[in-house]
PDB file of C-alpha atoms in Angstrom:
ATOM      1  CA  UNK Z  13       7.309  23.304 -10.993  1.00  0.00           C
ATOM      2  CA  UNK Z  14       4.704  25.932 -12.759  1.00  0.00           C
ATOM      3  CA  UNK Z  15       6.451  25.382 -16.106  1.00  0.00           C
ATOM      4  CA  UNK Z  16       6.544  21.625 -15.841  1.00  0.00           C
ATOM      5  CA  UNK Z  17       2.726  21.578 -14.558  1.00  0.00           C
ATOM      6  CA  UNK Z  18       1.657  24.022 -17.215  1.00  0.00           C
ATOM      7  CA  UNK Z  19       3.601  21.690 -19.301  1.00  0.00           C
ATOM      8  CA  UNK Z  20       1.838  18.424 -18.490  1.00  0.00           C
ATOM      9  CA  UNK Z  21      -1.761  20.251 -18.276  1.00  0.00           C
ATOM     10  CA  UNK Z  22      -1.145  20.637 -22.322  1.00  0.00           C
ATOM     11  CA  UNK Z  23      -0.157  17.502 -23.443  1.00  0.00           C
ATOM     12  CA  UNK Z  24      -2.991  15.676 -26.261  1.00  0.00           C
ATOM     13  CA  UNK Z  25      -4.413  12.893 -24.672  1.00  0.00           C
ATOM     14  CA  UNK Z  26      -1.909  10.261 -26.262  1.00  0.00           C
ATOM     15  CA  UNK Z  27       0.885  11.681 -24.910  1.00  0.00           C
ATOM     16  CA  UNK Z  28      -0.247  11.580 -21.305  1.00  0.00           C
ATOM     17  CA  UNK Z  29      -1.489   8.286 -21.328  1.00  0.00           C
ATOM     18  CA  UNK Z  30       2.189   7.182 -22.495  1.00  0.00           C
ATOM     19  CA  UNK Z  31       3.470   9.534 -20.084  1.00  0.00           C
ATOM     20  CA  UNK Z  32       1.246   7.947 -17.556  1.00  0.00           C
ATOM     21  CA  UNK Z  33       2.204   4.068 -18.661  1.00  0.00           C
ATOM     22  CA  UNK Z  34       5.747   5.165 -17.945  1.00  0.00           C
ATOM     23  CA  UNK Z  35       5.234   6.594 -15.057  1.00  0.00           C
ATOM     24  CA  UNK Z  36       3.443   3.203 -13.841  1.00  0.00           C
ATOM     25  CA  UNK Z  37       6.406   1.172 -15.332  1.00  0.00           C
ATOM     26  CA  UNK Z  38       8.786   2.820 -13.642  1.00  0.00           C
ATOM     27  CA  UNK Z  39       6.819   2.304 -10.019  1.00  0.00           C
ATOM     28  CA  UNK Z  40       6.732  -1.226 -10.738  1.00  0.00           C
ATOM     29  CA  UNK Z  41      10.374  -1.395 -11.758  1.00  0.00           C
ATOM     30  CA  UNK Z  42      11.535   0.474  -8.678  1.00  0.00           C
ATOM     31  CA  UNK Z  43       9.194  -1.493  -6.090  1.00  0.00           C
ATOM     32  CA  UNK Z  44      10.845  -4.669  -8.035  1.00  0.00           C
ATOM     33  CA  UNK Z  45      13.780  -3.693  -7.356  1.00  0.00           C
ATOM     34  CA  UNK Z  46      14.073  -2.246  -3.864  1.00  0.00           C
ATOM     35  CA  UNK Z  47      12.397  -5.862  -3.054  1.00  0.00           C
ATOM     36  CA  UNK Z  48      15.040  -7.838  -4.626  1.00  0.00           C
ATOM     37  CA  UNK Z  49      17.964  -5.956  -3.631  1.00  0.00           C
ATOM     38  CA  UNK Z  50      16.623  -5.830  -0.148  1.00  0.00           C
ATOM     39  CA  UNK Z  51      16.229 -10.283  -0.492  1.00  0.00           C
ATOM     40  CA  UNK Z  52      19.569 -10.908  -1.119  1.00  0.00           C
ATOM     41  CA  UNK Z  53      20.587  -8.783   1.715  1.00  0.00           C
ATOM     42  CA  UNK Z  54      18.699 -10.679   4.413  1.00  0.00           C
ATOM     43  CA  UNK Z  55      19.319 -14.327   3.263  1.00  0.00           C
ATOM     44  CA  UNK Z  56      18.600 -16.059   6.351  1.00  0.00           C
ATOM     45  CA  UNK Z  57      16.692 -13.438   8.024  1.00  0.00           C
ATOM     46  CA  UNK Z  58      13.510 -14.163   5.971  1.00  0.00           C
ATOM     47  CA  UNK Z  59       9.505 -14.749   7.999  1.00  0.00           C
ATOM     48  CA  UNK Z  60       8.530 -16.942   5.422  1.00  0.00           C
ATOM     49  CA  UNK Z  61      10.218 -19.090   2.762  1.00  0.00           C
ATOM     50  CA  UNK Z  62      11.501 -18.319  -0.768  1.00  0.00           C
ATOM     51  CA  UNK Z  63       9.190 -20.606  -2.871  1.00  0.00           C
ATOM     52  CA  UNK Z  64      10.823 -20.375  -6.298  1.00  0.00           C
ATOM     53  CA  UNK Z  65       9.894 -17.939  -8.895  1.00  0.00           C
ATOM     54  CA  UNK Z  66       6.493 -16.403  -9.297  1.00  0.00           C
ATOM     55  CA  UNK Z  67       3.667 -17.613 -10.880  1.00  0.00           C
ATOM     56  CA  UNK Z  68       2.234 -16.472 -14.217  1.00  0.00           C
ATOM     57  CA  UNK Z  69      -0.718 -15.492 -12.739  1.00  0.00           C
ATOM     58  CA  UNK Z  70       1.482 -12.892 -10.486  1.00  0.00           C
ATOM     59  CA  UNK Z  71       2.922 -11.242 -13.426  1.00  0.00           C
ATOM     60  CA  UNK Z  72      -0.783 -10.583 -15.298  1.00  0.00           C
ATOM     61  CA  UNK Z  73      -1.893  -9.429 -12.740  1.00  0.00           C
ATOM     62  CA  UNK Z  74       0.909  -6.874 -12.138  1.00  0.00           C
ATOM     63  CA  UNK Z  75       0.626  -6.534 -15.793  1.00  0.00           C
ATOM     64  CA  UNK Z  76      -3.098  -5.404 -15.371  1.00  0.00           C
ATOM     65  CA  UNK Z  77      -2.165  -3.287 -11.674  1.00  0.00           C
ATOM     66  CA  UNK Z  78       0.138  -1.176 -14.457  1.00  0.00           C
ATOM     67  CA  UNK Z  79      -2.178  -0.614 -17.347  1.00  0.00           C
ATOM     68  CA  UNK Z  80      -5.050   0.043 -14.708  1.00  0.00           C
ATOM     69  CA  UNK Z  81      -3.102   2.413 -12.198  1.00  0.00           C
ATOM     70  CA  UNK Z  82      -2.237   4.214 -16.052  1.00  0.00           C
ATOM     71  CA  UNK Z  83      -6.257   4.472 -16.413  1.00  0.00           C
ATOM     72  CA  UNK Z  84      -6.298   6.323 -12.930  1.00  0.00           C
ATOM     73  CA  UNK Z  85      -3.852   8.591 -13.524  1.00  0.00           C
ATOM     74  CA  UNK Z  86      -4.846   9.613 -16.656  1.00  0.00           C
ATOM     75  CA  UNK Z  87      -8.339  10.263 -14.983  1.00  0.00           C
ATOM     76  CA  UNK Z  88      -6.901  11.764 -12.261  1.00  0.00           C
ATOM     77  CA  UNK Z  89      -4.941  14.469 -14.556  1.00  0.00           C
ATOM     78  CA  UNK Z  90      -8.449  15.056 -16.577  1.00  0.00           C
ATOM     79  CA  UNK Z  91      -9.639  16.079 -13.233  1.00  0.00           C
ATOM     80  CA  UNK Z  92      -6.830  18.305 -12.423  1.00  0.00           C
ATOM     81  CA  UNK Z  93      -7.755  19.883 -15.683  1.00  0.00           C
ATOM     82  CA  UNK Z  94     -11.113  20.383 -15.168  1.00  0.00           C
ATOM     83  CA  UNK Z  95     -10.670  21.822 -12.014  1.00  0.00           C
ATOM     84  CA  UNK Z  96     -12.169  18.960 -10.194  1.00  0.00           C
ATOM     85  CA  UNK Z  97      -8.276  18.059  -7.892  1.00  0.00           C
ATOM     86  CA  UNK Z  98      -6.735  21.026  -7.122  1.00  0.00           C
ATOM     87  CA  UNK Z  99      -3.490  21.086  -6.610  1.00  0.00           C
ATOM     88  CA  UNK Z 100      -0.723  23.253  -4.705  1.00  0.00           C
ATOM     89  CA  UNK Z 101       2.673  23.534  -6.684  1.00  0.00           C
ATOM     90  CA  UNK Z 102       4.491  25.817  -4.401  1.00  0.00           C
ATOM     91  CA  UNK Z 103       7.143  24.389  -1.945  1.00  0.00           C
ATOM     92  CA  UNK Z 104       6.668  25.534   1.956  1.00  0.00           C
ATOM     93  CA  UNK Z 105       6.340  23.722   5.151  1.00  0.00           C
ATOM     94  CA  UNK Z 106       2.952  22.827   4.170  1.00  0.00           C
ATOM     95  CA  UNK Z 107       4.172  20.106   2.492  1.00  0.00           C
ATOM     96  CA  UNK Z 108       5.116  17.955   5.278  1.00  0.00           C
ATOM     97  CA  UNK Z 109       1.616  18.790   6.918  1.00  0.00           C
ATOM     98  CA  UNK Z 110      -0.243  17.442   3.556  1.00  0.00           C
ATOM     99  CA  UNK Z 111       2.342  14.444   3.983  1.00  0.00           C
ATOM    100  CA  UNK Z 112       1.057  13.387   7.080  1.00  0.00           C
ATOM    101  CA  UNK Z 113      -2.663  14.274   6.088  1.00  0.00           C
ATOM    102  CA  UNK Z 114      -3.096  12.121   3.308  1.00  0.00           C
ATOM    103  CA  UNK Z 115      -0.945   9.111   5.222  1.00  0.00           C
ATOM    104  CA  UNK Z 116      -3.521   9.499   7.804  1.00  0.00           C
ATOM    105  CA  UNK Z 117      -6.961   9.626   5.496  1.00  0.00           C
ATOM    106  CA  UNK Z 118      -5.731   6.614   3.218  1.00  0.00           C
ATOM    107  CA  UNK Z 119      -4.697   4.736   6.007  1.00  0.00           C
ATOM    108  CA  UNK Z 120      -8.087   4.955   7.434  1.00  0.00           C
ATOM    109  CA  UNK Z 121      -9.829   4.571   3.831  1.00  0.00           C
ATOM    110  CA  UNK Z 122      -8.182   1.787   3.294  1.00  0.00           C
ATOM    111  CA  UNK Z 123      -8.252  -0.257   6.657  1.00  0.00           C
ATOM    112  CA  UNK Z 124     -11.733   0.177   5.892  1.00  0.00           C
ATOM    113  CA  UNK Z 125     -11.613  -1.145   2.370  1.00  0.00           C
ATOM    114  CA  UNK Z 126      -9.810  -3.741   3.560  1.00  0.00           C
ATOM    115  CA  UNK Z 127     -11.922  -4.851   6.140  1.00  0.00           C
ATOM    116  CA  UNK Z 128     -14.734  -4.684   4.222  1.00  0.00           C
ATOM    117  CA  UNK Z 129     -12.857  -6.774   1.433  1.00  0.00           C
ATOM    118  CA  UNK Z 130     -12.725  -9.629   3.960  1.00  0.00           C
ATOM    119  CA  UNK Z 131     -16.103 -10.404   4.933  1.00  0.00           C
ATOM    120  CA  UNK Z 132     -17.407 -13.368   4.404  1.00  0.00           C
ATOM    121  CA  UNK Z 133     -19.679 -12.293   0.932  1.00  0.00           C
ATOM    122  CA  UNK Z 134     -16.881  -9.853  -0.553  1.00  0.00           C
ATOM    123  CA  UNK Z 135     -13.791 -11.830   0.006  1.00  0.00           C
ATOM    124  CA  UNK Z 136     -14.294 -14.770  -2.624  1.00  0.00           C
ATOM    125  CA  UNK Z 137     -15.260 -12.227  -5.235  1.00  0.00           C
ATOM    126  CA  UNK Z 138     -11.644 -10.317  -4.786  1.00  0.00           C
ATOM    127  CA  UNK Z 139      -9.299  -9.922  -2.428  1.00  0.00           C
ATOM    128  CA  UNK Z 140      -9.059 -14.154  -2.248  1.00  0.00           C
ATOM    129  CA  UNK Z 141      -7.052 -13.602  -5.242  1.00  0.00           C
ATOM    130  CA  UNK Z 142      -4.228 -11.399  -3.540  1.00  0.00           C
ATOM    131  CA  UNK Z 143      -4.532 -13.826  -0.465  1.00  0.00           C
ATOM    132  CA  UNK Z 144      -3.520 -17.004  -2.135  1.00  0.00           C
ATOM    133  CA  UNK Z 145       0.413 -15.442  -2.902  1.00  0.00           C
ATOM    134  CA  UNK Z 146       1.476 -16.495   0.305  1.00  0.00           C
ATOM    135  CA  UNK Z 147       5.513 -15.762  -0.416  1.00  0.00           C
ATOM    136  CA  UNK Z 148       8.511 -13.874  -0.182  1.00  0.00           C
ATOM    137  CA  UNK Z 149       8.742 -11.584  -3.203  1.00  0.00           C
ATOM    138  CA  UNK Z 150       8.071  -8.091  -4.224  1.00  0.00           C
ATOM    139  CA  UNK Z 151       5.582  -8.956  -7.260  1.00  0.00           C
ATOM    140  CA  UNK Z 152       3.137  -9.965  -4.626  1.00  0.00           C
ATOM    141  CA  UNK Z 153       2.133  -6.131  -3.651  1.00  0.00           C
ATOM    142  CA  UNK Z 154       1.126  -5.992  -7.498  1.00  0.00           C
ATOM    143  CA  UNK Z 155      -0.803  -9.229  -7.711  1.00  0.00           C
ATOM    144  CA  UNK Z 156      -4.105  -7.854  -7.471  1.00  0.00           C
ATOM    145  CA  UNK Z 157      -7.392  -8.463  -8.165  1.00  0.00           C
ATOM    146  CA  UNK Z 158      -8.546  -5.586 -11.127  1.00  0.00           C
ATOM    147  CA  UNK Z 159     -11.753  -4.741  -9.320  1.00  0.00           C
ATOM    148  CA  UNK Z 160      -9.117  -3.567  -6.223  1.00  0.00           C
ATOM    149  CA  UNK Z 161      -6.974  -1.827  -8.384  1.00  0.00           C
ATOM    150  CA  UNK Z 162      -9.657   0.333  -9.265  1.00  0.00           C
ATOM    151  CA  UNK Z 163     -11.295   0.681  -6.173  1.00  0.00           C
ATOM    152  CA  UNK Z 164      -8.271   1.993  -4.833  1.00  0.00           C
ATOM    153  CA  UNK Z 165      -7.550   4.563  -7.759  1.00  0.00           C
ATOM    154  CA  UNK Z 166     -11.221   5.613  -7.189  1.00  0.00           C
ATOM    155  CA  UNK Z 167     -10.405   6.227  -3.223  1.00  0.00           C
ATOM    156  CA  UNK Z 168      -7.231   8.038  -4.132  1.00  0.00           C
ATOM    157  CA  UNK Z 169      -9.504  10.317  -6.370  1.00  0.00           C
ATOM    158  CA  UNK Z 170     -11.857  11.008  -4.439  1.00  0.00           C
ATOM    159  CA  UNK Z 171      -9.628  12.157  -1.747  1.00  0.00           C
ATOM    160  CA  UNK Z 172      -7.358  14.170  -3.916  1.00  0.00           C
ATOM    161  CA  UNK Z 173     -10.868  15.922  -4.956  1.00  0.00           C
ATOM    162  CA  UNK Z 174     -11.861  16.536  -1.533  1.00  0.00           C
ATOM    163  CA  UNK Z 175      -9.221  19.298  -0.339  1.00  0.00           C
ATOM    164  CA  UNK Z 176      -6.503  21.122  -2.107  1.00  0.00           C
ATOM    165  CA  UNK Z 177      -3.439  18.677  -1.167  1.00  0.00           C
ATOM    166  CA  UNK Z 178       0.815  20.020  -2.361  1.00  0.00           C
ATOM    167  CA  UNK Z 179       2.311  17.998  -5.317  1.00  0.00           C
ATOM    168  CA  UNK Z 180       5.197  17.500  -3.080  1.00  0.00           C
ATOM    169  CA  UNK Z 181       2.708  15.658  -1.014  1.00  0.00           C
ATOM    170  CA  UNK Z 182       1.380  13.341  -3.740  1.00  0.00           C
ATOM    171  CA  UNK Z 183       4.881  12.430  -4.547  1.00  0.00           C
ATOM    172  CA  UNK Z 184       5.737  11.746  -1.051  1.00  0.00           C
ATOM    173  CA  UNK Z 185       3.067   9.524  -0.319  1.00  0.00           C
ATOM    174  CA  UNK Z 186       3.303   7.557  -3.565  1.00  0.00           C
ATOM    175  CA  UNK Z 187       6.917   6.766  -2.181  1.00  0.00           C
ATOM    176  CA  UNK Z 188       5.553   5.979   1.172  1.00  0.00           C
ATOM    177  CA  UNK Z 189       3.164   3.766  -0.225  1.00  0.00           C
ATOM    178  CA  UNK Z 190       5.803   1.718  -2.417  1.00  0.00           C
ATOM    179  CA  UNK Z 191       7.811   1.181   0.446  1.00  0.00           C
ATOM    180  CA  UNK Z 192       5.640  -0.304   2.516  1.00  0.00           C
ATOM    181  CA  UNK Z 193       3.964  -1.748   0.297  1.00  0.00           C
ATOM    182  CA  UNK Z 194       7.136  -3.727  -0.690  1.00  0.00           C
ATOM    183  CA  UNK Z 195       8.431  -4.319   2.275  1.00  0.00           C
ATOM    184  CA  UNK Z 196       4.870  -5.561   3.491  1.00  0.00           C
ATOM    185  CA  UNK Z 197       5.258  -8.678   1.194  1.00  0.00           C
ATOM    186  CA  UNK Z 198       8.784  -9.298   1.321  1.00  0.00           C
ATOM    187  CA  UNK Z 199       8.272 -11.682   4.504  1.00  0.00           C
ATOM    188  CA  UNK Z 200      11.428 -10.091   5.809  1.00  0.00           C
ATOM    189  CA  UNK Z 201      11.716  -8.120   8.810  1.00  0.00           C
ATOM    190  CA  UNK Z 202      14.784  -5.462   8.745  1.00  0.00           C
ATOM    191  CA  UNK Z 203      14.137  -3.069  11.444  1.00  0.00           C
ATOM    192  CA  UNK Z 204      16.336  -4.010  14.287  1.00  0.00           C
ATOM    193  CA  UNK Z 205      13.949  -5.749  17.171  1.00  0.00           C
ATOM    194  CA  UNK Z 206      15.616  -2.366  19.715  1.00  0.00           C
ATOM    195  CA  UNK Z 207      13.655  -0.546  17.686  1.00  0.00           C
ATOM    196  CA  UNK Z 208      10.668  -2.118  16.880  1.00  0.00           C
ATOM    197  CA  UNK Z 209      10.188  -2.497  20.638  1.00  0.00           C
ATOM    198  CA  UNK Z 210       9.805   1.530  20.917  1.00  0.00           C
ATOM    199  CA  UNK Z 211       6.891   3.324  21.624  1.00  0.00           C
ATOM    200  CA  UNK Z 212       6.913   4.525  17.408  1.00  0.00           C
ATOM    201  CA  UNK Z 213       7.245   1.503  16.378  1.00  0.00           C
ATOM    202  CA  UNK Z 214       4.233   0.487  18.511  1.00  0.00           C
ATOM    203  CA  UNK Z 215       2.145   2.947  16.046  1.00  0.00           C
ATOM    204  CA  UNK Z 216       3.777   2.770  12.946  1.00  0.00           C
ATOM    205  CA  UNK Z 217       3.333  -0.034  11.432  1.00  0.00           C
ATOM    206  CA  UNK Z 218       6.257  -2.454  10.225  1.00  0.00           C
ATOM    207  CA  UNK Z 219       7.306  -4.754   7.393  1.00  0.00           C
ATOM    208  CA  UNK Z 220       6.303  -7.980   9.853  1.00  0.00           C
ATOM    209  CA  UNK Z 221       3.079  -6.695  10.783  1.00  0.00           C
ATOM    210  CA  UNK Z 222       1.617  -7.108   7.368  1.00  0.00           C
ATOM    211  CA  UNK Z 223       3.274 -10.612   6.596  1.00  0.00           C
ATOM    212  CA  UNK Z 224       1.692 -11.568   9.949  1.00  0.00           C
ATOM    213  CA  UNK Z 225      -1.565 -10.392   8.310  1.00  0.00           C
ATOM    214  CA  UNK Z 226      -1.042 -12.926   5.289  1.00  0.00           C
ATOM    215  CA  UNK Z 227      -0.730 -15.748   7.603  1.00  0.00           C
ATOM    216  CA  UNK Z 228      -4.210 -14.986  10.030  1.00  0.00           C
ATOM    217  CA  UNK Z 229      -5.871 -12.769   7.404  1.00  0.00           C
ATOM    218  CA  UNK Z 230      -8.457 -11.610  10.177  1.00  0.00           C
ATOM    219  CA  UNK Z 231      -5.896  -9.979  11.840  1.00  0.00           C
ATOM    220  CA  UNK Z 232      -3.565  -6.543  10.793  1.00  0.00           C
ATOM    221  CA  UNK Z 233      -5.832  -5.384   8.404  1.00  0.00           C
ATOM    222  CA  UNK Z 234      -3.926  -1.721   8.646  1.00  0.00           C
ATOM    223  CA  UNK Z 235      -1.132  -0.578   6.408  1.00  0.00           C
ATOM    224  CA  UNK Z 236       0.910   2.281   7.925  1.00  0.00           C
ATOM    225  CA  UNK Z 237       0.280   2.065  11.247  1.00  0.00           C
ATOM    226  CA  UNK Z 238      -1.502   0.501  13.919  1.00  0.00           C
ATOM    227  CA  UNK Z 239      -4.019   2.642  15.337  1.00  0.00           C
ATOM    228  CA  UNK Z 240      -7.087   1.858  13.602  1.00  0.00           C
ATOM    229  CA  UNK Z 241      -6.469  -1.748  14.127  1.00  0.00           C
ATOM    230  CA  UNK Z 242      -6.033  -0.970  17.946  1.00  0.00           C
ATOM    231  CA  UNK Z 243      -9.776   0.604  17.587  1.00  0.00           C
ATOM    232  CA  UNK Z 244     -11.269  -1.782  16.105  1.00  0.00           C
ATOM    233  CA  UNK Z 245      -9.440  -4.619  18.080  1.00  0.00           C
ATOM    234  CA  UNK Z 246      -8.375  -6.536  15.062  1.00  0.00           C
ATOM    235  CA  UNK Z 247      -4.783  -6.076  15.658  1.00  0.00           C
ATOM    236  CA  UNK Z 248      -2.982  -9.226  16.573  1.00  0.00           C
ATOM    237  CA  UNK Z 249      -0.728  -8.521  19.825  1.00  0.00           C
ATOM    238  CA  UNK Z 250       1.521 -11.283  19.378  1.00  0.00           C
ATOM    239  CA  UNK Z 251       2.325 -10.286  15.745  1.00  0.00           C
ATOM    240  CA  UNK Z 252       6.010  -9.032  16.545  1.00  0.00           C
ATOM    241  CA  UNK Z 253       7.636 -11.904  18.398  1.00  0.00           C
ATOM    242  CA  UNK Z 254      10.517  -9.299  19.548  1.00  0.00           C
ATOM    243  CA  UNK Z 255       7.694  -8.032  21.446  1.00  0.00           C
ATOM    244  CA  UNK Z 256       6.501 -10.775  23.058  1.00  0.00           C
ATOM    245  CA  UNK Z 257       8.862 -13.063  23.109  1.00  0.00           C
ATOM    246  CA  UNK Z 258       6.976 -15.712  21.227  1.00  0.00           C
ATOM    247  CA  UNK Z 259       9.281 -18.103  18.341  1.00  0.00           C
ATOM    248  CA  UNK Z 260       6.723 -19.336  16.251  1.00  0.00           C
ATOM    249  CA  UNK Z 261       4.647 -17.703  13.438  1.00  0.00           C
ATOM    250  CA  UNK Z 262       0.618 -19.168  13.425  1.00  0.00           C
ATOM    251  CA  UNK Z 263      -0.243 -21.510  10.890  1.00  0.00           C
ATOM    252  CA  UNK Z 264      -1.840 -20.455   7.453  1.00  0.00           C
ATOM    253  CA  UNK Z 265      -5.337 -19.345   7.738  1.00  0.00           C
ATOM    254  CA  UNK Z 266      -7.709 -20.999   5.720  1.00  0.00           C
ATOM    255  CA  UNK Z 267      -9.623 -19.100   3.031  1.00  0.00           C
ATOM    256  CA  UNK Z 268     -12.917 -19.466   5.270  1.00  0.00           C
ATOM    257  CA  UNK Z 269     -10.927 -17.412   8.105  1.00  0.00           C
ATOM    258  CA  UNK Z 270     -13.376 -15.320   9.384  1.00  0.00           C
ATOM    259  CA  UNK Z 271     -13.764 -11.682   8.721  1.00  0.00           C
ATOM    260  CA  UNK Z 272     -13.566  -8.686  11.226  1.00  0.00           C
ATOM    261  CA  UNK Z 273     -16.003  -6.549  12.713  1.00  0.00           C
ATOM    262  CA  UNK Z 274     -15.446  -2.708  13.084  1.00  0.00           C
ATOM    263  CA  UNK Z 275     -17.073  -2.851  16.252  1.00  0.00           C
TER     264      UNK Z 275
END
């Protein structure tokens, strides 16, 4: 891992950035992917309805999620250089410790973002954008608004900058994050309901929480797990129906839903 990091910490400028652009590619590709193959598996099984293929504007704005996540990257290796993200390239049980560390901080950073993305003055100016994909397809975790794209890559920065985190760590999180990212939007629930009805499964979040959060956008505003929804008492109890017992999903919320309070 020294040799390829001293490796990478060389490269001229162009040849990072087109590392970085493949790198992007390739997370796009695979979170494509998993969501497709995982689609045809549960036919049937789906929360919400195939509607067709996706529109155009989906694929720009995946287009522009690639070329911006690229811009972060390549920012975030400047800083690496510079001495600004420190990073630890050994492997040891520290890893798994980091692992859990950063799921924890950007789950909280971002249930904050996120929050703050829906109220009423903030919403129409981004995050409306990701909200009107209402469907079952992997592209959606992609469709973003630019301005949110960035805002993110600035949050992951900042936190990377903050503490001395493992590489090991980074990589394992970036998986993390795919995954439930694309399961998120998939509208497909595969855990088995015996285990969603577990105590972990009461904390850690799962693949219907967020698609509940699409349909009553004031509601399940975290993305790994539950807890800071349970703080702030935006987390919709009914959201599993395994857990409740309930049949029926809730109607679409309007755009005008309002937002929550982290009260």
């Amino acid at each position: 891992m020294h040799e390829l990091a001293a490796y990478v910490r060389d490269l001229p400028m162009w040849a990072a950035a087109l590392l970085f652009l493949a790198e992007n590619v390739l997370i796009l590709l695979a979170g494509v992917g998993l969501g497709t193959a995982v689609l045809r598996l549960a036919g049937a099984a789906r929360l919400l309805p195939d509607t067709g293929r996706a529109e155009p504007l989906q694929l720009w704005l995946a287009a522009g999620a690639v070329m911006l996540n690229t811009g972060v990257t390549l920012a975030g290796w400047k800083l690496w250089i510079l001495g600004v993200i420190r990073l630890d390239l050994d492997t040891t049980w520290w890893i798994a410790v980091d692992l859990l560390a950063l799921l924890l901080i950007m789950d909280f950073a971002s249930y904050v973002g996120h929050a703050l993305a829906h109220r009423p003055r903030l919403y129409p100016l981004g995050h409306r954008l990701h909200h009107r994909f209402v469907d079952a397809r992997p592209i959606t975790l992609f469709a973003l608004h630019p301005g949110e794209v960035v805002a993110f890559g600035a949050l992951w920065l900042l936190v990377l900058a903050a503490a001395p985190f493992s590489v090991w760590a980074l990589v394992g999180y970036t998986v993390v994050n795919l995954v439930f990212g694309v399961f998120g939007h998939l509208g497909v629930e595969p855990l088995p309901a015996r285990w969603r009805r577990s105590r972990f499964f009461a904390i850690v979040a799962t693949p219907t929480m967020h698609t509940m959060h699409h349909l009553n956008p004031a509601r399940n505003l975290g993305f790994y797990t539950t807890l800071w929804d349970r703080l702030f008492r935006t987390l919709d109890d009914d959201y599993d129906r395994c857990r409740t017992g309930h049949a029926q999903l809730p109607a679409l919320a309007s755009a005008a839903e309002p937002a929550p309070r982290l009260s």
